Short mmCIF file of N, CA and C in Angstrom, two decimals:
data_model
loop_
_atom_site.label_atom_id
_atom_site.label_comp_id
_atom_site.label_asym_id
_atom_site.label_seq_id
_atom_site.Cartn_x
_atom_site.Cartn_y
_atom_site.Cartn_z
N MET A 1 -45.05 -26.25 130.35
CA MET A 1 -43.75 -26.27 131.02
C MET A 1 -43.54 -25.39 132.46
N PHE A 2 -44.43 -24.01 132.51
CA PHE A 2 -44.60 -23.61 133.76
C PHE A 2 -45.29 -24.64 135.19
N LYS A 3 -45.64 -25.66 134.68
CA LYS A 3 -46.71 -26.97 135.54
C LYS A 3 -45.80 -27.64 136.05
N CYS A 4 -44.48 -27.95 135.15
CA CYS A 4 -43.62 -28.89 135.33
C CYS A 4 -42.69 -28.55 136.29
N ARG A 5 -42.48 -27.41 136.71
CA ARG A 5 -41.49 -26.90 137.20
C ARG A 5 -42.52 -26.67 138.91
N LYS A 6 -43.50 -26.21 138.34
CA LYS A 6 -44.30 -25.62 139.30
C LYS A 6 -44.76 -27.68 140.77
N GLY A 7 -44.59 -28.65 139.61
CA GLY A 7 -44.96 -29.49 140.35
C GLY A 7 -44.07 -30.16 141.15
N ALA A 8 -43.01 -29.80 140.33
CA ALA A 8 -41.19 -30.75 140.72
C ALA A 8 -41.30 -29.57 141.99
N ARG A 9 -40.96 -28.65 142.28
CA ARG A 9 -40.98 -27.69 143.42
C ARG A 9 -42.23 -27.82 144.74
N LEU A 10 -43.48 -28.74 144.10
CA LEU A 10 -44.45 -29.24 145.20
C LEU A 10 -43.88 -30.37 145.73
N GLN A 11 -43.04 -31.50 144.68
CA GLN A 11 -43.22 -32.61 144.80
C GLN A 11 -41.20 -32.42 145.81
N LYS A 12 -40.71 -31.59 145.37
CA LYS A 12 -39.39 -31.16 146.87
C LYS A 12 -39.62 -31.02 147.40
N TYR A 13 -40.71 -30.07 147.78
CA TYR A 13 -41.14 -29.58 149.08
C TYR A 13 -41.78 -30.61 149.82
N ALA A 14 -42.94 -31.75 149.33
CA ALA A 14 -43.13 -32.55 149.82
C ALA A 14 -42.26 -33.76 150.22
N ALA A 15 -41.11 -33.81 149.54
CA ALA A 15 -40.24 -34.85 149.76
C ALA A 15 -39.40 -33.80 151.14
N SER A 16 -38.87 -32.66 151.33
CA SER A 16 -38.21 -31.90 152.52
C SER A 16 -39.41 -32.32 153.35
N LYS A 17 -40.62 -32.50 154.07
CA LYS A 17 -41.45 -32.14 155.11
C LYS A 17 -41.25 -34.02 155.61
N VAL A 18 -41.21 -34.71 154.14
CA VAL A 18 -41.26 -36.26 154.80
C VAL A 18 -39.95 -36.48 155.81
N LEU A 19 -38.87 -36.17 154.49
CA LEU A 19 -37.83 -36.54 155.19
C LEU A 19 -37.34 -35.68 156.40
N THR A 20 -38.02 -34.43 156.61
CA THR A 20 -38.09 -33.93 157.92
C THR A 20 -38.31 -34.73 159.09
N LYS A 21 -39.07 -35.12 158.82
CA LYS A 21 -40.76 -35.47 159.15
C LYS A 21 -39.79 -37.26 160.23
N LYS A 22 -39.04 -37.52 158.85
CA LYS A 22 -38.52 -39.32 159.20
C LYS A 22 -36.94 -38.90 160.04
N ARG A 23 -36.46 -37.55 160.10
CA ARG A 23 -35.45 -37.53 160.84
C ARG A 23 -35.55 -37.06 161.88
N PHE A 24 -37.08 -36.89 161.91
CA PHE A 24 -36.94 -36.43 163.96
C PHE A 24 -37.29 -37.76 164.66
N GLU A 25 -38.06 -38.48 163.66
CA GLU A 25 -38.47 -39.60 164.09
C GLU A 25 -36.91 -40.93 164.69
N LEU A 26 -35.85 -40.76 163.24
CA LEU A 26 -34.45 -41.09 163.87
C LEU A 26 -33.77 -40.93 164.90
N VAL A 27 -34.25 -39.19 165.55
CA VAL A 27 -33.09 -39.06 166.53
C VAL A 27 -34.22 -38.76 167.77
N SER A 28 -35.40 -39.37 168.13
CA SER A 28 -35.65 -38.98 168.92
C SER A 28 -35.17 -39.91 170.11
N PRO A 29 -34.52 -39.88 171.15
CA PRO A 29 -33.85 -40.97 171.63
C PRO A 29 -35.10 -41.53 172.56
N LYS A 30 -35.93 -41.50 173.07
CA LYS A 30 -37.13 -41.71 173.73
C LYS A 30 -37.23 -42.86 172.97
N LYS A 31 -37.86 -42.35 171.97
CA LYS A 31 -38.61 -43.97 170.56
C LYS A 31 -37.37 -44.76 170.50
N GLU A 32 -36.11 -44.63 170.18
CA GLU A 32 -34.34 -45.36 170.23
C GLU A 32 -35.16 -45.74 171.40
N LEU A 33 -34.56 -46.15 172.20
CA LEU A 33 -34.53 -46.66 173.37
C LEU A 33 -35.62 -47.79 173.31
N ALA A 34 -36.99 -47.55 173.46
CA ALA A 34 -37.81 -48.41 173.14
C ALA A 34 -37.88 -49.25 172.13
N ALA A 35 -37.68 -48.47 170.74
CA ALA A 35 -37.31 -49.46 169.51
C ALA A 35 -36.43 -50.53 170.10
N GLN A 36 -35.10 -50.12 170.75
CA GLN A 36 -33.88 -50.77 171.15
C GLN A 36 -34.08 -52.13 172.63
N GLY A 37 -35.31 -51.19 173.14
CA GLY A 37 -35.47 -52.43 173.93
C GLY A 37 -36.73 -53.80 173.68
N LEU A 38 -37.53 -53.41 173.26
CA LEU A 38 -38.55 -54.18 172.16
C LEU A 38 -37.63 -54.89 171.51
N LYS A 39 -36.80 -54.82 171.32
CA LYS A 39 -35.75 -55.91 169.83
C LYS A 39 -34.98 -56.78 171.19
N HIS A 40 -34.86 -56.16 171.81
CA HIS A 40 -33.95 -57.14 173.03
C HIS A 40 -34.83 -57.85 173.67
N ALA A 41 -35.83 -57.34 173.84
CA ALA A 41 -37.33 -58.38 174.71
C ALA A 41 -37.32 -59.55 173.44
N MET A 42 -37.74 -59.33 172.32
CA MET A 42 -37.99 -60.53 170.68
C MET A 42 -36.47 -60.94 171.07
N ALA A 43 -35.33 -60.80 171.04
CA ALA A 43 -34.41 -61.86 171.05
C ALA A 43 -34.22 -62.38 172.41
N VAL A 44 -34.30 -61.79 173.63
CA VAL A 44 -34.64 -62.85 174.35
C VAL A 44 -36.01 -63.90 174.56
N ALA A 45 -36.90 -63.66 173.45
CA ALA A 45 -37.43 -65.03 173.78
C ALA A 45 -36.84 -66.48 172.80
N SER A 46 -36.90 -65.49 171.44
CA SER A 46 -35.87 -66.51 170.67
C SER A 46 -34.86 -67.13 171.12
N PHE A 47 -34.63 -66.34 172.64
CA PHE A 47 -32.61 -66.97 172.76
C PHE A 47 -33.17 -68.13 173.94
N LYS A 48 -34.35 -67.82 174.44
CA LYS A 48 -35.26 -68.54 175.18
C LYS A 48 -35.30 -70.06 174.59
N PHE A 49 -35.65 -69.91 173.61
CA PHE A 49 -36.68 -70.98 172.60
C PHE A 49 -35.47 -71.90 172.12
N LEU A 50 -33.99 -71.88 171.97
CA LEU A 50 -32.81 -72.08 170.95
C LEU A 50 -32.45 -72.83 172.25
N ASP A 51 -32.65 -71.70 174.12
CA ASP A 51 -31.20 -72.58 175.45
C ASP A 51 -32.45 -73.75 175.88
N ALA A 52 -32.53 -74.87 174.82
CA ALA A 52 -33.07 -76.19 175.53
C ALA A 52 -32.63 -76.51 175.75
N LYS A 53 -31.48 -76.10 177.26
CA LYS A 53 -30.97 -77.03 178.17
C LYS A 53 -31.29 -75.71 179.50
N GLY A 54 -31.38 -74.51 178.95
CA GLY A 54 -32.03 -73.88 180.28
C GLY A 54 -30.82 -72.76 181.06
N ASP A 55 -29.49 -72.98 180.46
CA ASP A 55 -28.50 -72.74 181.00
C ASP A 55 -27.52 -71.28 180.58
N GLY A 56 -28.41 -70.93 180.24
CA GLY A 56 -28.63 -68.83 180.01
C GLY A 56 -26.92 -68.99 178.29
N GLN A 57 -27.08 -70.20 178.06
CA GLN A 57 -25.37 -70.56 176.76
C GLN A 57 -26.08 -70.76 175.50
N LEU A 58 -25.70 -70.89 174.32
CA LEU A 58 -26.35 -71.75 173.07
C LEU A 58 -25.19 -72.37 173.09
N ASP A 59 -24.91 -73.46 173.29
CA ASP A 59 -24.00 -74.64 172.15
C ASP A 59 -24.30 -74.83 171.38
N MET A 60 -23.42 -76.19 170.24
CA MET A 60 -23.53 -75.90 168.98
C MET A 60 -24.85 -77.36 168.95
N GLN A 61 -24.83 -77.89 169.54
CA GLN A 61 -25.48 -79.22 169.86
C GLN A 61 -27.67 -78.43 169.91
N GLU A 62 -27.38 -77.55 170.30
CA GLU A 62 -28.78 -76.54 170.44
C GLU A 62 -29.60 -76.30 169.00
N VAL A 63 -28.46 -75.47 169.05
CA VAL A 63 -28.95 -74.54 167.65
C VAL A 63 -28.54 -75.54 166.31
N VAL A 64 -28.22 -76.55 166.19
CA VAL A 64 -28.27 -78.14 165.43
C VAL A 64 -29.96 -78.67 164.85
N GLY A 65 -30.23 -78.70 166.81
CA GLY A 65 -31.29 -79.04 167.65
C GLY A 65 -32.78 -78.90 166.90
N ALA A 66 -32.62 -77.59 166.66
CA ALA A 66 -33.18 -75.98 166.69
C ALA A 66 -33.34 -75.85 165.07
N LEU A 67 -32.88 -76.59 163.91
CA LEU A 67 -32.47 -76.77 162.83
C LEU A 67 -32.87 -77.75 162.26
N ALA A 68 -32.63 -78.92 163.22
CA ALA A 68 -32.94 -80.24 162.56
C ALA A 68 -34.69 -80.18 162.35
N LYS A 69 -35.39 -79.58 163.27
CA LYS A 69 -36.86 -79.09 162.64
C LYS A 69 -37.15 -78.56 161.92
N VAL A 70 -36.65 -77.75 161.47
CA VAL A 70 -36.85 -77.37 159.49
C VAL A 70 -36.94 -78.89 158.39
N HIS A 71 -37.96 -79.80 158.22
CA HIS A 71 -37.28 -80.51 156.98
C HIS A 71 -37.05 -80.12 156.19
N GLU A 72 -36.75 -79.01 155.45
CA GLU A 72 -35.58 -79.17 154.46
C GLU A 72 -34.38 -79.20 154.50
N ILE A 73 -33.97 -79.29 156.33
CA ILE A 73 -32.84 -79.36 156.38
C ILE A 73 -31.90 -80.35 156.63
N ASP A 74 -30.80 -81.11 155.96
CA ASP A 74 -30.34 -81.99 156.67
C ASP A 74 -29.28 -82.15 157.46
N PHE A 75 -28.82 -83.06 158.08
CA PHE A 75 -27.55 -82.77 158.91
C PHE A 75 -26.79 -81.51 158.67
N GLU A 76 -26.05 -82.27 157.47
CA GLU A 76 -24.89 -81.70 156.91
C GLU A 76 -25.01 -79.99 156.56
N GLN A 77 -26.40 -79.78 155.83
CA GLN A 77 -26.24 -78.25 156.18
C GLN A 77 -26.88 -77.81 157.42
N ALA A 78 -27.31 -78.59 158.21
CA ALA A 78 -27.29 -77.63 159.79
C ALA A 78 -26.33 -77.68 160.66
N PHE A 79 -25.17 -78.60 160.79
CA PHE A 79 -24.03 -78.74 161.36
C PHE A 79 -23.19 -77.02 160.46
N ARG A 80 -22.99 -77.16 159.18
CA ARG A 80 -22.06 -75.91 158.71
C ARG A 80 -23.17 -74.07 158.66
N ILE A 81 -24.55 -74.77 158.80
CA ILE A 81 -25.15 -73.03 159.50
C ILE A 81 -24.45 -72.94 160.20
N THR A 82 -24.84 -73.82 161.56
CA THR A 82 -24.16 -73.92 162.97
C THR A 82 -22.66 -73.39 162.98
N CYS A 83 -21.59 -74.40 161.56
CA CYS A 83 -20.38 -73.79 162.36
C CYS A 83 -20.80 -72.55 162.04
N LEU A 84 -21.26 -71.47 161.17
CA LEU A 84 -21.19 -70.16 160.79
C LEU A 84 -21.90 -69.58 161.88
N ILE A 85 -23.11 -69.79 162.55
CA ILE A 85 -23.75 -68.78 163.24
C ILE A 85 -22.70 -68.79 165.07
N PHE A 86 -21.34 -69.74 165.06
CA PHE A 86 -20.84 -69.99 166.18
C PHE A 86 -19.72 -69.53 165.91
N LYS A 87 -19.64 -69.05 164.12
CA LYS A 87 -17.78 -68.98 163.94
C LYS A 87 -18.32 -66.87 163.65
N ALA A 88 -19.45 -66.49 163.77
CA ALA A 88 -20.13 -65.21 163.27
C ALA A 88 -19.97 -64.08 164.95
N ALA A 89 -20.61 -65.73 165.77
CA ALA A 89 -21.37 -64.90 166.99
C ALA A 89 -20.33 -65.07 168.42
N ASP A 90 -19.06 -66.07 168.63
CA ASP A 90 -18.30 -66.23 169.42
C ASP A 90 -17.65 -65.46 169.57
N ARG A 91 -17.92 -64.34 170.50
CA ARG A 91 -16.55 -63.25 170.74
C ARG A 91 -15.23 -63.79 171.51
N LEU A 92 -14.54 -63.67 171.39
CA LEU A 92 -12.96 -63.98 171.93
C LEU A 92 -13.19 -63.60 173.48
N GLU A 93 -12.96 -64.54 174.17
CA GLU A 93 -12.83 -65.24 175.81
C GLU A 93 -11.41 -64.47 176.25
N LYS A 94 -11.44 -64.88 177.41
CA LYS A 94 -9.66 -65.18 178.28
C LYS A 94 -10.51 -66.41 178.92
N ASP A 95 -9.27 -66.88 178.86
CA ASP A 95 -9.54 -68.28 179.84
C ASP A 95 -8.39 -67.42 181.15
N GLU A 96 -7.75 -68.84 181.81
CA GLU A 96 -7.56 -68.52 183.21
C GLU A 96 -5.59 -68.19 182.85
N GLU A 97 -5.37 -68.27 181.39
CA GLU A 97 -3.94 -67.50 181.73
C GLU A 97 -3.87 -66.37 180.58
N GLY A 98 -5.22 -65.61 180.77
CA GLY A 98 -5.39 -64.61 179.72
C GLY A 98 -5.29 -64.51 178.33
N ASN A 99 -4.95 -65.84 177.81
CA ASN A 99 -5.23 -66.55 176.42
C ASN A 99 -6.57 -66.03 175.50
N GLN A 100 -7.02 -65.54 174.68
CA GLN A 100 -7.78 -65.24 173.93
C GLN A 100 -8.41 -66.27 173.40
N ILE A 101 -9.34 -66.23 173.90
CA ILE A 101 -10.05 -68.29 173.27
C ILE A 101 -11.60 -68.08 172.30
N LYS A 102 -11.80 -68.82 172.22
CA LYS A 102 -13.72 -68.80 171.84
C LYS A 102 -14.26 -69.67 172.73
N ASP A 103 -15.42 -70.07 173.62
CA ASP A 103 -15.68 -70.72 174.74
C ASP A 103 -16.71 -71.32 173.73
N ASN A 104 -16.85 -71.53 172.28
CA ASN A 104 -17.72 -72.24 171.94
C ASN A 104 -19.21 -72.99 172.25
N MET A 105 -19.43 -71.34 173.00
CA MET A 105 -20.48 -70.96 173.48
C MET A 105 -21.38 -69.84 173.14
N ILE A 106 -22.44 -69.55 172.82
CA ILE A 106 -23.15 -68.17 172.34
C ILE A 106 -24.26 -67.40 174.08
N SER A 107 -23.59 -66.28 174.34
CA SER A 107 -24.40 -65.58 175.69
C SER A 107 -25.47 -65.40 174.62
N PHE A 108 -26.33 -64.29 175.67
CA PHE A 108 -27.21 -64.18 174.95
C PHE A 108 -26.57 -62.57 174.48
N ALA A 109 -25.38 -61.90 175.34
CA ALA A 109 -25.09 -60.54 174.50
C ALA A 109 -24.82 -61.00 173.39
N GLU A 110 -23.46 -62.18 172.88
CA GLU A 110 -23.49 -62.23 171.85
C GLU A 110 -24.19 -62.69 170.81
N PHE A 111 -25.38 -63.14 171.00
CA PHE A 111 -26.95 -63.45 170.42
C PHE A 111 -27.19 -62.39 169.60
N ALA A 112 -27.74 -61.59 170.75
CA ALA A 112 -28.35 -60.35 170.13
C ALA A 112 -27.54 -59.25 169.48
N SER A 113 -26.09 -59.51 168.99
CA SER A 113 -25.56 -58.95 168.58
C SER A 113 -25.70 -59.63 166.87
N LEU A 114 -25.81 -60.60 166.84
CA LEU A 114 -26.05 -61.74 165.93
C LEU A 114 -27.41 -60.92 164.86
N VAL A 115 -28.66 -61.51 165.77
CA VAL A 115 -29.53 -61.64 165.10
C VAL A 115 -30.30 -60.15 165.24
N GLN A 116 -29.63 -59.28 165.38
CA GLN A 116 -30.52 -57.36 165.32
C GLN A 116 -28.49 -56.63 164.70
N PRO A 117 -27.74 -57.02 164.03
CA PRO A 117 -26.70 -56.19 163.52
C PRO A 117 -26.95 -54.62 163.76
N ASP A 118 -27.65 -54.35 163.35
CA ASP A 118 -28.28 -52.88 163.61
C ASP A 118 -28.65 -52.26 164.65
N ALA A 119 -28.87 -53.13 165.65
CA ALA A 119 -28.74 -52.58 166.79
C ALA A 119 -28.15 -52.34 167.97
N MET A 120 -28.26 -51.46 169.14
CA MET A 120 -27.35 -50.82 169.44
C MET A 120 -27.12 -52.70 170.92
N ARG A 121 -25.95 -52.53 171.08
CA ARG A 121 -25.10 -53.62 172.28
C ARG A 121 -26.20 -53.52 172.87
N PHE A 122 -26.29 -55.08 174.18
CA PHE A 122 -27.04 -55.07 174.86
C PHE A 122 -26.59 -54.59 175.64
N GLU A 123 -25.28 -54.64 176.40
CA GLU A 123 -24.86 -53.65 177.52
C GLU A 123 -24.43 -52.71 177.21
N ASP A 124 -24.43 -52.01 175.70
CA ASP A 124 -24.44 -50.44 175.81
C ASP A 124 -26.07 -50.29 176.10
N TYR A 125 -26.95 -50.40 175.08
CA TYR A 125 -28.48 -50.27 175.41
C TYR A 125 -29.14 -50.15 177.40
N LEU A 126 -27.85 -51.03 177.65
CA LEU A 126 -28.56 -51.19 179.53
C LEU A 126 -27.49 -49.82 180.05
N ASP A 127 -27.00 -49.51 179.06
CA ASP A 127 -26.15 -48.38 180.10
C ASP A 127 -26.58 -47.03 179.27
N GLU A 128 -27.02 -46.62 178.83
CA GLU A 128 -27.70 -45.51 177.99
C GLU A 128 -28.95 -46.07 179.07
N PHE A 129 -30.23 -47.00 178.70
CA PHE A 129 -31.48 -46.66 179.42
C PHE A 129 -30.83 -46.28 180.35
N LYS A 130 -30.03 -46.89 181.93
CA LYS A 130 -29.51 -46.26 183.44
C LYS A 130 -29.40 -44.67 183.16
N LYS A 131 -28.89 -44.34 181.93
CA LYS A 131 -28.40 -43.06 181.94
C LYS A 131 -30.09 -42.12 182.43
N GLY A 132 -31.07 -42.65 181.67
CA GLY A 132 -32.17 -41.77 181.56
C GLY A 132 -33.56 -42.68 181.78
N LEU A 133 -33.02 -43.22 182.59
CA LEU A 133 -33.86 -43.94 183.27
C LEU A 133 -35.10 -42.99 184.08
N ASN A 134 -34.92 -42.08 184.78
CA ASN A 134 -36.37 -41.26 185.39
C ASN A 134 -36.93 -40.86 184.49
N ARG A 135 -35.89 -40.27 183.60
CA ARG A 135 -36.71 -39.21 182.74
C ARG A 135 -37.36 -40.30 181.33
N PHE A 136 -37.42 -41.07 181.29
CA PHE A 136 -38.57 -41.91 180.38
C PHE A 136 -39.36 -42.97 180.52
N THR A 137 -39.14 -43.14 182.10
CA THR A 137 -40.36 -43.87 182.92
C THR A 137 -41.17 -42.60 183.63
N GLU A 138 -41.27 -41.53 183.90
CA GLU A 138 -42.26 -40.40 184.45
C GLU A 138 -43.50 -40.91 183.96
N GLY A 139 -44.49 -40.88 185.43
CA GLY A 139 -45.60 -40.61 184.28
C GLY A 139 -46.09 -42.64 184.32
N LEU A 140 -45.28 -43.10 184.37
CA LEU A 140 -46.00 -44.21 184.41
C LEU A 140 -45.71 -45.45 185.71
N THR A 141 -45.12 -44.12 186.78
CA THR A 141 -45.31 -45.06 188.21
C THR A 141 -46.74 -45.03 188.61
N HIS A 142 -47.72 -44.11 188.13
CA HIS A 142 -48.86 -43.89 189.01
C HIS A 142 -50.16 -45.68 188.24
N ASP A 143 -51.27 -45.50 188.52
CA ASP A 143 -52.16 -45.78 187.87
C ASP A 143 -52.70 -45.73 186.91
N VAL A 144 -52.33 -46.35 185.97
CA VAL A 144 -52.85 -46.07 184.43
C VAL A 144 -54.35 -46.77 184.41
N ASP A 145 -54.51 -47.55 184.50
CA ASP A 145 -55.81 -48.05 183.93
C ASP A 145 -56.45 -48.59 184.71
N GLY A 146 -56.62 -47.31 186.38
CA GLY A 146 -57.95 -47.51 187.46
C GLY A 146 -58.04 -49.10 188.00
N ASP A 147 -56.72 -50.01 187.73
CA ASP A 147 -57.18 -51.24 188.69
C ASP A 147 -57.24 -50.76 190.00
N GLY A 148 -56.25 -50.00 190.86
CA GLY A 148 -55.96 -49.66 191.94
C GLY A 148 -53.91 -49.85 192.54
N ILE A 149 -53.69 -50.36 191.38
CA ILE A 149 -52.48 -50.96 191.34
C ILE A 149 -51.55 -49.60 190.74
N SER A 150 -50.30 -49.12 190.75
CA SER A 150 -50.07 -48.82 190.04
C SER A 150 -48.92 -49.39 189.02
N GLU A 151 -48.87 -48.57 187.61
CA GLU A 151 -48.39 -49.75 186.41
C GLU A 151 -46.99 -50.16 187.09
N GLU A 152 -45.76 -49.70 187.75
CA GLU A 152 -44.63 -49.67 188.34
C GLU A 152 -44.75 -50.93 189.73
N ASP A 153 -46.13 -51.30 189.92
CA ASP A 153 -46.13 -52.10 191.06
C ASP A 153 -46.56 -53.07 190.15
N ALA A 154 -47.64 -53.36 188.80
CA ALA A 154 -48.25 -54.10 188.38
C ALA A 154 -47.06 -55.35 187.39
N CYS A 155 -46.12 -54.06 186.86
CA CYS A 155 -44.76 -54.74 186.14
C CYS A 155 -44.21 -55.20 187.09
N LYS A 156 -43.90 -54.34 188.19
CA LYS A 156 -42.68 -55.55 189.34
C LYS A 156 -43.56 -56.57 189.45
N LYS A 157 -44.69 -57.00 189.89
CA LYS A 157 -44.90 -58.14 190.15
C LYS A 157 -45.02 -59.39 189.11
N ALA A 158 -45.01 -58.79 187.50
CA ALA A 158 -45.06 -58.96 186.59
C ALA A 158 -43.89 -60.32 186.24
N PHE A 159 -42.71 -59.03 186.68
CA PHE A 159 -41.48 -59.50 186.63
C PHE A 159 -40.82 -60.27 187.10
N TYR A 160 -41.33 -60.30 188.75
CA TYR A 160 -40.59 -61.38 189.87
C TYR A 160 -40.98 -63.06 189.60
N GLU A 161 -42.75 -62.57 188.62
CA GLU A 161 -43.26 -63.74 188.51
C GLU A 161 -42.60 -64.66 187.40
N ALA A 162 -42.50 -63.74 186.20
CA ALA A 162 -41.51 -64.17 185.61
C ALA A 162 -40.11 -64.94 185.69
N ARG A 163 -39.56 -64.10 186.60
CA ARG A 163 -38.29 -64.34 186.96
C ARG A 163 -38.23 -65.85 188.00
N ALA A 164 -39.51 -65.88 188.48
CA ALA A 164 -39.66 -67.72 189.86
C ALA A 164 -39.96 -68.78 188.75
N SER A 165 -40.87 -68.38 187.54
CA SER A 165 -41.35 -69.66 186.52
C SER A 165 -39.88 -69.81 186.04
N ASN A 166 -39.18 -68.82 185.47
CA ASN A 166 -38.05 -69.29 184.86
C ASN A 166 -36.80 -69.91 186.12
N ALA A 167 -36.66 -69.35 186.89
CA ALA A 167 -35.53 -69.87 187.85
C ALA A 167 -36.66 -71.46 188.27
N GLN A 168 -38.20 -71.95 188.01
CA GLN A 168 -37.99 -73.28 188.45
C GLN A 168 -38.48 -73.95 186.92
N ALA A 169 -38.35 -73.59 186.15
CA ALA A 169 -37.86 -73.99 185.16
C ALA A 169 -36.76 -74.67 184.82
N THR A 170 -35.94 -73.49 185.30
CA THR A 170 -34.42 -74.14 185.55
C THR A 170 -33.85 -74.94 186.23
N TYR A 171 -34.56 -74.96 187.71
CA TYR A 171 -34.17 -75.85 188.42
C TYR A 171 -34.81 -77.51 188.48
N ALA A 172 -36.04 -77.22 187.55
CA ALA A 172 -36.48 -79.01 187.51
C ALA A 172 -35.30 -79.87 185.79
N LYS A 173 -35.31 -78.97 184.84
CA LYS A 173 -34.33 -79.24 184.07
C LYS A 173 -32.92 -79.75 184.49
N GLU A 174 -32.79 -79.24 185.42
CA GLU A 174 -31.44 -79.33 186.00
C GLU A 174 -30.98 -80.64 187.33
N GLY A 175 -32.60 -81.35 186.76
CA GLY A 175 -33.13 -82.35 187.82
C GLY A 175 -33.13 -82.47 189.28
N GLY A 176 -33.48 -80.32 189.83
CA GLY A 176 -34.02 -80.62 190.93
C GLY A 176 -35.16 -80.67 191.81
N GLY A 177 -36.08 -80.94 190.57
CA GLY A 177 -37.47 -81.29 190.95
C GLY A 177 -38.04 -83.15 191.33
N GLY A 178 -36.97 -83.66 191.34
CA GLY A 178 -36.92 -85.06 192.25
C GLY A 178 -38.26 -85.47 193.21
N GLY A 179 -38.86 -84.53 193.94
CA GLY A 179 -39.28 -85.22 194.66
C GLY A 179 -38.91 -85.30 196.08
N ASP A 180 -37.99 -85.06 196.20
CA ASP A 180 -36.75 -85.38 197.45
C ASP A 180 -37.37 -85.12 198.78
N GLY A 181 -38.27 -83.58 198.09
CA GLY A 181 -38.64 -83.17 199.77
C GLY A 181 -37.70 -81.89 200.26
N GLY A 182 -36.47 -81.75 199.19
CA GLY A 182 -35.23 -80.73 199.40
C GLY A 182 -35.67 -79.92 199.18
N GLY A 183 -36.74 -79.10 198.98
CA GLY A 183 -37.33 -77.87 199.20
C GLY A 183 -36.57 -76.77 197.98
N GLY A 184 -37.82 -75.87 197.35
CA GLY A 184 -36.91 -75.04 196.51
C GLY A 184 -37.98 -73.71 197.08
N GLY A 185 -38.27 -74.02 198.58
CA GLY A 185 -39.59 -72.42 199.04
C GLY A 185 -38.58 -71.31 199.13
N GLY A 186 -39.28 -70.23 199.61
CA GLY A 186 -38.03 -68.87 199.22
C GLY A 186 -38.27 -67.87 198.62
N GLY A 187 -38.08 -67.25 198.24
CA GLY A 187 -38.29 -66.95 197.12
C GLY A 187 -38.35 -64.84 197.45
#
């Protein structure tokens, strides 16, 4: 009988330490913002995959087209799934007269809210990140890997290269790459 109590007490103590450690992990703002940022980065990749037109919004045809790649789904199922997605994700917008309507398009913010219901809204994430920007990026502005380039400069280069690549892809999709000599320079 004494052993049971002692074992129960040790078990309670161990569980208590685990919960205390977990609680600390959950309330660490730096880790939480990093996790939220990674979730949003993964959502960006998924969104870009679905955004076949490259216009920064999803329409019903793009979502149905993505579902068509799943051989086990027929058109009726794909259409109903798409309707369900749009009903859940498409927020009310205001038209020119101030009436609230749904635009039958899914923006990235709407998409992120749907695929990550437990995640912070993208707009709120950006606001929170801006508040703690300097505190969370300390130590990352110097040369970490010894290549002579600061991490900030290397990331800046990667960011603008990705943005330029995305702009070129969008330009080509919109028919701008017709070879008419109309220039796409500048940068």
